[in-house]
Amino acid sequence: MLASSGLLFAFEHSNLAGKAVIFCLLVGSIFSWSIMWTKFVQLSAARRASRSFLKIFRSSTEPLDPYLAGKIQTESPQGTIYLAGAKELCFHLTGSSAIDTTLHARLASAKPLNETGMNAVRTSMERAVGEESLRLESHLIILATAVSGAPFLGLLGTVWGVMDAFSDIALAGQASLAAMAPGVSGALITTVTGLVVAIPAMFGYNFLTTSIRHLNVEMENFAAECGAVFEHRYFDRS
């Protein structure tokens, strides 16, 4: 109750610039929390879908069976990487990546790939890894901006409020604690608000960047694994 009344007292005695800063910080906080929640849900869904897809991929007798059966979840980064590689592989093997009734027969009679075709398959998966990394890292710049910018914006409001408070005291011609306290209290609330916005954003940003870094390593490892499986099955070593 004391903290609540103190914050209310400080807000009531903040100047117009301080209230504008607080409003901007609150809007930034809403964006930060929405991004953190959205990214957390996205990463959780990606992990679940990836575990499901990897079970299907590693239990298949033929590397292209998941692609031919349409058992690829687009929520899985590994599934998207596999899909890019499988499409490129089918194109180089049969001249078309479309799934139709003749694809099984065309794959059975297709000649193995040469080095050029295999490099094209690897390149398509590497490109998919980069695109998935960008998709996972999207909007994190807003969190980084909240972490670095919110305290400075709050400090700007505090300095402005203190400047106005001292100006009012100079005009009044009296310097007492009772005269200074309301203005200083109203000035400090912007710094408090900036820290309240920045601290959760900092923890969320660190957690998300670490999780995305782990997913990037897993995607690169899977691209190498999938490329090796395709090479063992469809590459002409002669």
mmCIF file of C-alpha atoms in Angstrom:
data_model
loop_
_atom_site.group_PDB
_atom_site.id
_atom_site.type_symbol
_atom_site.label_atom_id
_atom_site.label_comp_id
_atom_site.label_asym_id
_atom_site.label_seq_id
_atom_site.Cartn_x
_atom_site.Cartn_y
_atom_site.Cartn_z
ATOM 1 C CA MET A 1 0.000 0.000 0.000
ATOM 2 C CA LEU A 2 2.857 2.384 0.826
ATOM 3 C CA ALA A 3 4.586 1.630 -2.461
ATOM 4 C CA SER A 4 1.336 2.062 -4.351
ATOM 5 C CA SER A 5 0.595 5.400 -2.707
ATOM 6 C CA GLY A 6 4.184 6.507 -3.299
ATOM 7 C CA LEU A 7 3.997 5.728 -6.991
ATOM 8 C CA LEU A 8 0.623 7.452 -7.249
ATOM 9 C CA PHE A 9 1.982 10.510 -5.451
ATOM 10 C CA ALA A 10 5.010 10.606 -7.745
ATOM 11 C CA PHE A 11 2.891 10.232 -10.873
ATOM 12 C CA GLU A 12 0.536 13.014 -9.787
ATOM 13 C CA HIS A 13 3.480 15.390 -9.281
ATOM 14 C CA SER A 14 5.345 14.505 -12.466
ATOM 15 C CA ASN A 15 5.328 17.104 -15.219
ATOM 16 C CA LEU A 16 3.834 16.710 -18.686
ATOM 17 C CA ALA A 17 7.110 15.469 -20.171
ATOM 18 C CA GLY A 18 7.434 12.855 -17.428
ATOM 19 C CA LYS A 19 3.924 11.563 -18.034
ATOM 20 C CA ALA A 20 4.621 11.407 -21.770
ATOM 21 C CA VAL A 21 7.785 9.378 -21.060
ATOM 22 C CA ILE A 22 5.840 7.030 -18.783
ATOM 23 C CA PHE A 23 3.212 6.538 -21.483
ATOM 24 C CA CYS A 24 5.878 5.696 -24.074
ATOM 25 C CA LEU A 25 7.535 3.264 -21.669
ATOM 26 C CA LEU A 26 4.233 1.534 -20.917
ATOM 27 C CA VAL A 27 3.543 1.118 -24.634
ATOM 28 C CA GLY A 28 7.049 -0.301 -25.063
ATOM 29 C CA SER A 29 6.436 -2.670 -22.159
ATOM 30 C CA ILE A 30 3.257 -3.991 -23.792
ATOM 31 C CA PHE A 31 5.165 -4.661 -27.013
ATOM 32 C CA SER A 32 8.014 -6.327 -25.109
ATOM 33 C CA TRP A 33 5.762 -8.672 -23.155
ATOM 34 C CA SER A 34 3.745 -9.582 -26.245
ATOM 35 C CA ILE A 35 6.936 -10.420 -28.169
ATOM 36 C CA MET A 36 8.339 -12.456 -25.285
ATOM 37 C CA TRP A 37 5.134 -14.468 -24.985
ATOM 38 C CA THR A 38 4.792 -14.944 -28.756
ATOM 39 C CA LYS A 39 8.405 -16.076 -29.098
ATOM 40 C CA PHE A 40 8.121 -18.430 -26.140
ATOM 41 C CA VAL A 41 5.058 -20.071 -27.697
ATOM 42 C CA GLN A 42 6.773 -20.206 -31.100
ATOM 43 C CA LEU A 43 9.926 -21.843 -29.731
ATOM 44 C CA SER A 44 7.933 -24.347 -27.666
ATOM 45 C CA ALA A 45 5.894 -25.338 -30.721
ATOM 46 C CA ALA A 46 9.077 -25.608 -32.808
ATOM 47 C CA ARG A 47 10.696 -27.951 -30.274
ATOM 48 C CA ARG A 48 7.630 -30.205 -30.071
ATOM 49 C CA ALA A 49 7.230 -30.341 -33.859
ATOM 50 C CA SER A 50 10.950 -31.003 -34.332
ATOM 51 C CA ARG A 51 10.929 -33.930 -31.916
ATOM 52 C CA SER A 52 7.952 -35.417 -33.730
ATOM 53 C CA PHE A 53 9.511 -34.928 -37.163
ATOM 54 C CA LEU A 54 12.909 -36.346 -36.167
ATOM 55 C CA LYS A 55 11.223 -39.532 -34.953
ATOM 56 C CA ILE A 56 9.536 -39.905 -38.327
ATOM 57 C CA PHE A 57 12.670 -39.078 -40.312
ATOM 58 C CA ARG A 58 15.029 -41.369 -38.395
ATOM 59 C CA SER A 59 12.600 -44.291 -38.410
ATOM 60 C CA SER A 60 11.988 -44.150 -42.188
ATOM 61 C CA THR A 61 13.529 -46.845 -44.339
ATOM 62 C CA GLU A 62 14.028 -44.439 -47.273
ATOM 63 C CA PRO A 63 15.151 -40.804 -46.879
ATOM 64 C CA LEU A 64 12.344 -39.483 -49.083
ATOM 65 C CA ASP A 65 9.527 -41.420 -47.399
ATOM 66 C CA PRO A 66 8.407 -38.493 -45.157
ATOM 67 C CA TYR A 67 8.364 -36.193 -48.193
ATOM 68 C CA LEU A 68 6.368 -38.636 -50.301
ATOM 69 C CA ALA A 69 3.932 -39.310 -47.457
ATOM 70 C CA GLY A 70 3.454 -35.604 -46.712
ATOM 71 C CA LYS A 71 4.391 -36.090 -43.038
ATOM 72 C CA ILE A 72 6.201 -32.776 -42.654
ATOM 73 C CA GLN A 73 5.128 -30.246 -40.047
ATOM 74 C CA THR A 74 5.871 -26.698 -41.120
ATOM 75 C CA GLU A 75 6.193 -25.642 -37.446
ATOM 76 C CA SER A 76 9.386 -27.704 -37.252
ATOM 77 C CA PRO A 77 12.567 -25.922 -38.414
ATOM 78 C CA GLN A 78 14.138 -29.297 -39.189
ATOM 79 C CA GLY A 79 11.063 -30.247 -41.186
ATOM 80 C CA THR A 80 11.360 -27.082 -43.261
ATOM 81 C CA ILE A 81 15.045 -27.783 -43.890
ATOM 82 C CA TYR A 82 14.266 -31.352 -44.892
ATOM 83 C CA LEU A 83 11.481 -30.187 -47.181
ATOM 84 C CA ALA A 84 13.833 -27.807 -49.001
ATOM 85 C CA GLY A 85 16.427 -30.543 -49.458
ATOM 86 C CA ALA A 86 13.892 -33.179 -50.511
ATOM 87 C CA LYS A 87 12.349 -30.888 -53.141
ATOM 88 C CA GLU A 88 15.754 -30.094 -54.605
ATOM 89 C CA LEU A 89 16.722 -33.773 -54.519
ATOM 90 C CA CYS A 90 13.549 -34.857 -56.331
ATOM 91 C CA PHE A 91 14.053 -32.149 -58.918
ATOM 92 C CA HIS A 92 17.568 -33.312 -59.737
ATOM 93 C CA LEU A 93 16.577 -36.990 -59.702
ATOM 94 C CA THR A 94 13.373 -36.785 -61.744
ATOM 95 C CA GLY A 95 13.252 -33.289 -63.226
ATOM 96 C CA SER A 96 10.264 -32.303 -61.065
ATOM 97 C CA SER A 97 9.600 -31.884 -57.358
ATOM 98 C CA ALA A 98 5.815 -32.271 -57.629
ATOM 99 C CA ILE A 99 4.321 -35.209 -55.742
ATOM 100 C CA ASP A 100 2.089 -37.240 -58.079
ATOM 101 C CA THR A 101 1.231 -40.838 -58.799
ATOM 102 C CA THR A 102 4.281 -41.360 -61.011
ATOM 103 C CA LEU A 103 6.866 -39.981 -58.603
ATOM 104 C CA HIS A 104 7.596 -43.346 -56.959
ATOM 105 C CA ALA A 105 8.250 -44.980 -60.328
ATOM 106 C CA ARG A 106 10.394 -42.066 -61.526
ATOM 107 C CA LEU A 107 12.468 -42.178 -58.348
ATOM 108 C CA ALA A 108 12.981 -45.925 -58.683
ATOM 109 C CA SER A 109 14.356 -45.514 -62.195
ATOM 110 C CA ALA A 110 16.301 -42.300 -61.544
ATOM 111 C CA LYS A 111 20.057 -42.190 -61.919
ATOM 112 C CA PRO A 112 22.186 -41.288 -58.885
ATOM 113 C CA LEU A 113 23.256 -37.680 -58.448
ATOM 114 C CA ASN A 114 26.628 -36.294 -59.398
ATOM 115 C CA GLU A 115 28.638 -33.838 -57.314
ATOM 116 C CA THR A 116 26.882 -30.810 -58.837
ATOM 117 C CA GLY A 117 23.417 -32.096 -57.961
ATOM 118 C CA MET A 118 24.479 -33.031 -54.440
ATOM 119 C CA ASN A 119 25.959 -29.577 -53.883
ATOM 120 C CA ALA A 120 22.670 -28.028 -54.996
ATOM 121 C CA VAL A 121 20.798 -30.108 -52.410
ATOM 122 C CA ARG A 122 23.213 -29.046 -49.658
ATOM 123 C CA THR A 123 22.933 -25.417 -50.724
ATOM 124 C CA SER A 124 19.136 -25.507 -50.582
ATOM 125 C CA MET A 125 19.242 -26.874 -47.034
ATOM 126 C CA GLU A 126 21.820 -24.292 -45.956
ATOM 127 C CA ARG A 127 19.604 -21.562 -47.376
ATOM 128 C CA ALA A 128 16.654 -22.996 -45.436
ATOM 129 C CA VAL A 129 18.744 -22.942 -42.249
ATOM 130 C CA GLY A 130 19.429 -19.242 -42.767
ATOM 131 C CA GLU A 131 15.790 -18.453 -43.474
ATOM 132 C CA GLU A 132 14.620 -20.337 -40.394
ATOM 133 C CA SER A 133 17.205 -18.540 -38.258
ATOM 134 C CA LEU A 134 15.920 -15.184 -39.481
ATOM 135 C CA ARG A 135 12.337 -16.241 -38.811
ATOM 136 C CA LEU A 136 13.147 -17.296 -35.250
ATOM 137 C CA GLU A 137 15.131 -14.115 -34.563
ATOM 138 C CA SER A 138 12.503 -11.760 -35.979
ATOM 139 C CA HIS A 139 11.261 -8.961 -33.674
ATOM 140 C CA LEU A 140 14.019 -9.572 -31.133
ATOM 141 C CA ILE A 141 15.369 -6.142 -32.036
ATOM 142 C CA ILE A 142 12.393 -4.660 -30.164
ATOM 143 C CA LEU A 143 13.456 -6.459 -26.979
ATOM 144 C CA ALA A 144 17.041 -5.336 -27.445
ATOM 145 C CA THR A 145 15.825 -1.763 -27.899
ATOM 146 C CA ALA A 146 13.724 -2.010 -24.738
ATOM 147 C CA VAL A 147 16.701 -3.311 -22.751
ATOM 148 C CA SER A 148 19.061 -0.560 -23.868
ATOM 149 C CA GLY A 149 16.652 2.312 -24.518
ATOM 150 C CA ALA A 150 14.112 2.165 -21.672
ATOM 151 C CA PRO A 151 16.553 3.167 -18.873
ATOM 152 C CA PHE A 152 17.869 6.079 -20.920
ATOM 153 C CA LEU A 153 14.350 7.244 -21.749
ATOM 154 C CA GLY A 154 13.456 7.043 -18.069
ATOM 155 C CA LEU A 155 16.629 8.939 -17.168
ATOM 156 C CA LEU A 156 15.710 11.628 -19.674
ATOM 157 C CA GLY A 157 12.351 12.074 -17.949
ATOM 158 C CA THR A 158 14.066 12.234 -14.545
ATOM 159 C CA VAL A 159 16.604 14.846 -15.615
ATOM 160 C CA TRP A 160 13.862 16.901 -17.232
ATOM 161 C CA GLY A 161 11.678 16.646 -14.122
ATOM 162 C CA VAL A 162 14.526 17.601 -11.766
ATOM 163 C CA MET A 163 15.344 20.559 -13.993
ATOM 164 C CA ASP A 164 11.738 21.740 -13.828
ATOM 165 C CA ALA A 165 11.634 21.173 -10.064
ATOM 166 C CA PHE A 166 14.694 23.359 -9.468
ATOM 167 C CA SER A 167 13.303 25.978 -11.827
ATOM 168 C CA ASP A 168 10.068 26.113 -9.807
ATOM 169 C CA ILE A 169 12.027 26.421 -6.566
ATOM 170 C CA ALA A 170 14.099 29.263 -8.013
ATOM 171 C CA LEU A 171 10.955 31.091 -9.100
ATOM 172 C CA ALA A 172 9.313 30.546 -5.703
ATOM 173 C CA GLY A 173 12.389 31.899 -3.923
ATOM 174 C CA GLN A 174 12.442 29.244 -1.212
ATOM 175 C CA ALA A 175 14.455 26.015 -0.996
ATOM 176 C CA SER A 176 12.885 23.595 1.475
ATOM 177 C CA LEU A 177 12.460 19.850 1.550
ATOM 178 C CA ALA A 178 8.693 20.197 1.390
ATOM 179 C CA ALA A 179 8.993 22.302 -1.748
ATOM 180 C CA MET A 180 11.540 20.018 -3.457
ATOM 181 C CA ALA A 181 10.122 16.596 -2.571
ATOM 182 C CA PRO A 182 7.057 16.521 -4.872
ATOM 183 C CA GLY A 183 8.991 17.619 -7.953
ATOM 184 C CA VAL A 184 11.903 15.249 -7.315
ATOM 185 C CA SER A 185 9.520 12.380 -6.583
ATOM 186 C CA GLY A 186 7.639 13.049 -9.817
ATOM 187 C CA ALA A 187 10.929 13.141 -11.699
ATOM 188 C CA LEU A 188 12.246 9.840 -10.298
ATOM 189 C CA ILE A 189 9.186 7.832 -11.303
ATOM 190 C CA THR A 190 10.276 7.852 -14.956
ATOM 191 C CA THR A 191 13.565 6.145 -14.046
ATOM 192 C CA VAL A 192 11.662 3.556 -12.013
ATOM 193 C CA THR A 193 9.331 2.931 -14.952
ATOM 194 C CA GLY A 194 12.272 2.606 -17.352
ATOM 195 C CA LEU A 195 13.886 -0.025 -15.118
ATOM 196 C CA VAL A 196 10.589 -1.889 -14.721
ATOM 197 C CA VAL A 197 10.376 -2.101 -18.518
ATOM 198 C CA ALA A 198 14.053 -2.943 -19.119
ATOM 199 C CA ILE A 199 14.665 -5.630 -16.487
ATOM 200 C CA PRO A 200 12.024 -8.167 -17.672
ATOM 201 C CA ALA A 201 12.970 -7.441 -21.272
ATOM 202 C CA MET A 202 16.612 -8.185 -20.441
ATOM 203 C CA PHE A 203 15.815 -11.569 -18.882
ATOM 204 C CA GLY A 204 13.445 -12.420 -21.739
ATOM 205 C CA TYR A 205 15.947 -11.357 -24.394
ATOM 206 C CA ASN A 206 18.753 -13.427 -22.855
ATOM 207 C CA PHE A 207 16.519 -16.478 -22.534
ATOM 208 C CA LEU A 208 15.212 -16.200 -26.098
ATOM 209 C CA THR A 209 18.608 -15.566 -27.698
ATOM 210 C CA THR A 210 20.106 -18.552 -25.864
ATOM 211 C CA SER A 211 17.194 -20.789 -26.915
ATOM 212 C CA ILE A 212 17.416 -19.622 -30.533
ATOM 213 C CA ARG A 213 21.180 -20.190 -30.526
ATOM 214 C CA HIS A 214 20.594 -23.787 -29.438
ATOM 215 C CA LEU A 215 17.978 -24.239 -32.168
ATOM 216 C CA ASN A 216 20.378 -22.816 -34.768
ATOM 217 C CA VAL A 217 23.023 -25.364 -33.779
ATOM 218 C CA GLU A 218 20.435 -28.154 -33.940
ATOM 219 C CA MET A 219 19.317 -26.988 -37.405
ATOM 220 C CA GLU A 220 22.884 -26.914 -38.705
ATOM 221 C CA ASN A 221 23.540 -30.376 -37.285
ATOM 222 C CA PHE A 222 20.360 -31.719 -38.860
ATOM 223 C CA ALA A 223 21.223 -30.186 -42.236
ATOM 224 C CA ALA A 224 24.568 -31.994 -42.112
ATOM 225 C CA GLU A 225 22.867 -35.237 -41.020
ATOM 226 C CA CYS A 226 20.197 -35.020 -43.712
ATOM 227 C CA GLY A 227 22.790 -34.197 -46.376
ATOM 228 C CA ALA A 228 24.816 -37.243 -45.375
ATOM 229 C CA VAL A 229 21.726 -39.485 -45.548
ATOM 230 C CA PHE A 230 20.834 -38.173 -49.005
ATOM 231 C CA GLU A 231 24.418 -38.631 -50.148
ATOM 232 C CA HIS A 232 24.624 -42.229 -48.908
ATOM 233 C CA ARG A 233 21.424 -43.132 -50.742
ATOM 234 C CA TYR A 234 21.440 -41.046 -53.938
ATOM 235 C CA PHE A 235 25.027 -39.988 -54.655
ATOM 236 C CA ASP A 236 26.962 -41.624 -57.492
ATOM 237 C CA ARG A 237 30.329 -42.397 -55.903
ATOM 238 C CA SER A 238 31.715 -43.899 -59.077
#
